[in-house]
Amino acid sequence: KDKTMNDTLVASNLNWIGELKPECSAKIRSTQTPVEVQVEKDGENIIVHFKYMQKSIAKGQSVVLYDNDIVLGGGIITEIR
């Protein structure tokens, strides 16, 4: 397995503009096209499951969630699974 490829992250320090949706899209880089994810609330954190493996997810990066072109919110990546 390529250790730079992962499909799940945990984020904290959450900021919401819209309502959390269990199925939406996400970006982990500002220049990235949003990709499909499933999101679950875990206490004060969220767990984001990507439909496809993502390269080089890093702690400290931001994850931003979208509903089409509308920003729902996001947080800081604290764990990669």
mmCIF file with all atom_site columns, C-alpha atoms in Angstrom, residues 1-55:
data_model
loop_
_atom_site.group_PDB
_atom_site.id
_atom_site.type_symbol
_atom_site.label_atom_id
_atom_site.label_alt_id
_atom_site.label_comp_id
_atom_site.label_asym_id
_atom_site.label_entity_id
_atom_site.label_seq_id
_atom_site.pdbx_PDB_ins_code
_atom_site.Cartn_x
_atom_site.Cartn_y
_atom_site.Cartn_z
_atom_site.occupancy
_atom_site.B_iso_or_equiv
_atom_site.pdbx_formal_charge
_atom_site.auth_seq_id
_atom_site.auth_comp_id
_atom_site.auth_asym_id
_atom_site.auth_atom_id
_atom_site.pdbx_PDB_model_num
ATOM 1  C CA . LYS A 1 1  ? 0.000   0.000  0.000  1.00 0.00 ? 1  LYS A CA 1
ATOM 2  C CA . ASP A 1 2  ? 1.180   3.514  -0.843 1.00 0.00 ? 2  ASP A CA 1
ATOM 3  C CA . LYS A 1 3  ? 1.454   5.165  2.587  1.00 0.00 ? 3  LYS A CA 1
ATOM 4  C CA . THR A 1 4  ? 0.764   8.602  1.084  1.00 0.00 ? 4  THR A CA 1
ATOM 5  C CA . MET A 1 5  ? -2.749  7.482  0.056  1.00 0.00 ? 5  MET A CA 1
ATOM 6  C CA . ASN A 1 6  ? -5.602  7.585  2.585  1.00 0.00 ? 6  ASN A CA 1
ATOM 7  C CA . ASP A 1 7  ? -9.385  7.759  2.477  1.00 0.00 ? 7  ASP A CA 1
ATOM 8  C CA . THR A 1 8  ? -10.340 8.974  5.967  1.00 0.00 ? 8  THR A CA 1
ATOM 9  C CA . LEU A 1 9  ? -9.476  11.941 8.166  1.00 0.00 ? 9  LEU A CA 1
ATOM 10 C CA . VAL A 1 10 ? -10.573 13.420 11.465 1.00 0.00 ? 10 VAL A CA 1
ATOM 11 C CA . ALA A 1 11 ? -10.961 17.196 11.798 1.00 0.00 ? 11 ALA A CA 1
ATOM 12 C CA . SER A 1 12 ? -11.465 19.473 14.813 1.00 0.00 ? 12 SER A CA 1
ATOM 13 C CA . ASN A 1 13 ? -11.689 23.247 15.449 1.00 0.00 ? 13 ASN A CA 1
ATOM 14 C CA . LEU A 1 14 ? -14.809 23.195 13.305 1.00 0.00 ? 14 LEU A CA 1
ATOM 15 C CA . ASN A 1 15 ? -16.425 26.292 11.830 1.00 0.00 ? 15 ASN A CA 1
ATOM 16 C CA . TRP A 1 16 ? -19.864 26.034 10.233 1.00 0.00 ? 16 TRP A CA 1
ATOM 17 C CA . ILE A 1 17 ? -21.459 28.419 7.777  1.00 0.00 ? 17 ILE A CA 1
ATOM 18 C CA . GLY A 1 18 ? -24.169 25.980 6.712  1.00 0.00 ? 18 GLY A CA 1
ATOM 19 C CA . GLU A 1 19 ? -25.600 22.775 8.109  1.00 0.00 ? 19 GLU A CA 1
ATOM 20 C CA . LEU A 1 20 ? -23.521 19.586 8.261  1.00 0.00 ? 20 LEU A CA 1
ATOM 21 C CA . LYS A 1 21 ? -24.637 17.155 5.559  1.00 0.00 ? 21 LYS A CA 1
ATOM 22 C CA . PRO A 1 22 ? -23.723 13.474 5.769  1.00 0.00 ? 22 PRO A CA 1
ATOM 23 C CA . GLU A 1 23 ? -23.035 13.369 2.015  1.00 0.00 ? 23 GLU A CA 1
ATOM 24 C CA . CYS A 1 24 ? -21.292 16.322 0.428  1.00 0.00 ? 24 CYS A CA 1
ATOM 25 C CA . SER A 1 25 ? -17.953 17.166 -1.180 1.00 0.00 ? 25 SER A CA 1
ATOM 26 C CA . ALA A 1 26 ? -14.636 18.246 0.314  1.00 0.00 ? 26 ALA A CA 1
ATOM 27 C CA . LYS A 1 27 ? -11.326 19.881 -0.534 1.00 0.00 ? 27 LYS A CA 1
ATOM 28 C CA . ILE A 1 28 ? -8.037  19.459 1.299  1.00 0.00 ? 28 ILE A CA 1
ATOM 29 C CA . ARG A 1 29 ? -6.173  21.841 -1.021 1.00 0.00 ? 29 ARG A CA 1
ATOM 30 C CA . SER A 1 30 ? -7.366  25.230 -2.279 1.00 0.00 ? 30 SER A CA 1
ATOM 31 C CA . THR A 1 31 ? -6.690  24.309 -5.910 1.00 0.00 ? 31 THR A CA 1
ATOM 32 C CA . GLN A 1 32 ? -8.321  20.869 -5.684 1.00 0.00 ? 32 GLN A CA 1
ATOM 33 C CA . THR A 1 33 ? -11.654 20.083 -7.320 1.00 0.00 ? 33 THR A CA 1
ATOM 34 C CA . PRO A 1 34 ? -14.115 19.084 -4.561 1.00 0.00 ? 34 PRO A CA 1
ATOM 35 C CA . VAL A 1 35 ? -14.467 15.295 -4.205 1.00 0.00 ? 35 VAL A CA 1
ATOM 36 C CA . GLU A 1 36 ? -17.319 13.159 -2.846 1.00 0.00 ? 36 GLU A CA 1
ATOM 37 C CA . VAL A 1 37 ? -17.275 12.382 0.881  1.00 0.00 ? 37 VAL A CA 1
ATOM 38 C CA . GLN A 1 38 ? -19.392 11.013 3.677  1.00 0.00 ? 38 GLN A CA 1
ATOM 39 C CA . VAL A 1 39 ? -19.170 12.902 6.961  1.00 0.00 ? 39 VAL A CA 1
ATOM 40 C CA . GLU A 1 40 ? -20.058 11.804 10.478 1.00 0.00 ? 40 GLU A CA 1
ATOM 41 C CA . LYS A 1 41 ? -20.080 13.818 13.681 1.00 0.00 ? 41 LYS A CA 1
ATOM 42 C CA . ASP A 1 42 ? -17.869 12.416 16.454 1.00 0.00 ? 42 ASP A CA 1
ATOM 43 C CA . GLY A 1 43 ? -18.271 14.567 19.552 1.00 0.00 ? 43 GLY A CA 1
ATOM 44 C CA . GLU A 1 44 ? -16.555 17.884 18.820 1.00 0.00 ? 44 GLU A CA 1
ATOM 45 C CA . ASN A 1 45 ? -14.918 16.425 15.678 1.00 0.00 ? 45 ASN A CA 1
ATOM 46 C CA . ILE A 1 46 ? -15.981 15.170 12.280 1.00 0.00 ? 46 ILE A CA 1
ATOM 47 C CA . ILE A 1 47 ? -14.802 12.051 10.481 1.00 0.00 ? 47 ILE A CA 1
ATOM 48 C CA . VAL A 1 48 ? -14.558 12.499 6.717  1.00 0.00 ? 48 VAL A CA 1
ATOM 49 C CA . HIS A 1 49 ? -14.603 9.402  4.495  1.00 0.00 ? 49 HIS A CA 1
ATOM 50 C CA . PHE A 1 50 ? -13.502 10.058 0.916  1.00 0.00 ? 50 PHE A CA 1
ATOM 51 C CA . LYS A 1 51 ? -15.108 8.014  -1.873 1.00 0.00 ? 51 LYS A CA 1
ATOM 52 C CA . TYR A 1 52 ? -11.648 7.653  -3.462 1.00 0.00 ? 52 TYR A CA 1
ATOM 53 C CA . MET A 1 53 ? -8.175  7.545  -1.911 1.00 0.00 ? 53 MET A CA 1
ATOM 54 C CA . GLN A 1 54 ? -6.496  10.947 -1.497 1.00 0.00 ? 54 GLN A CA 1
ATOM 55 C CA . LYS A 1 55 ? -2.776  11.641 -1.749 1.00 0.00 ? 55 LYS A CA 1
#
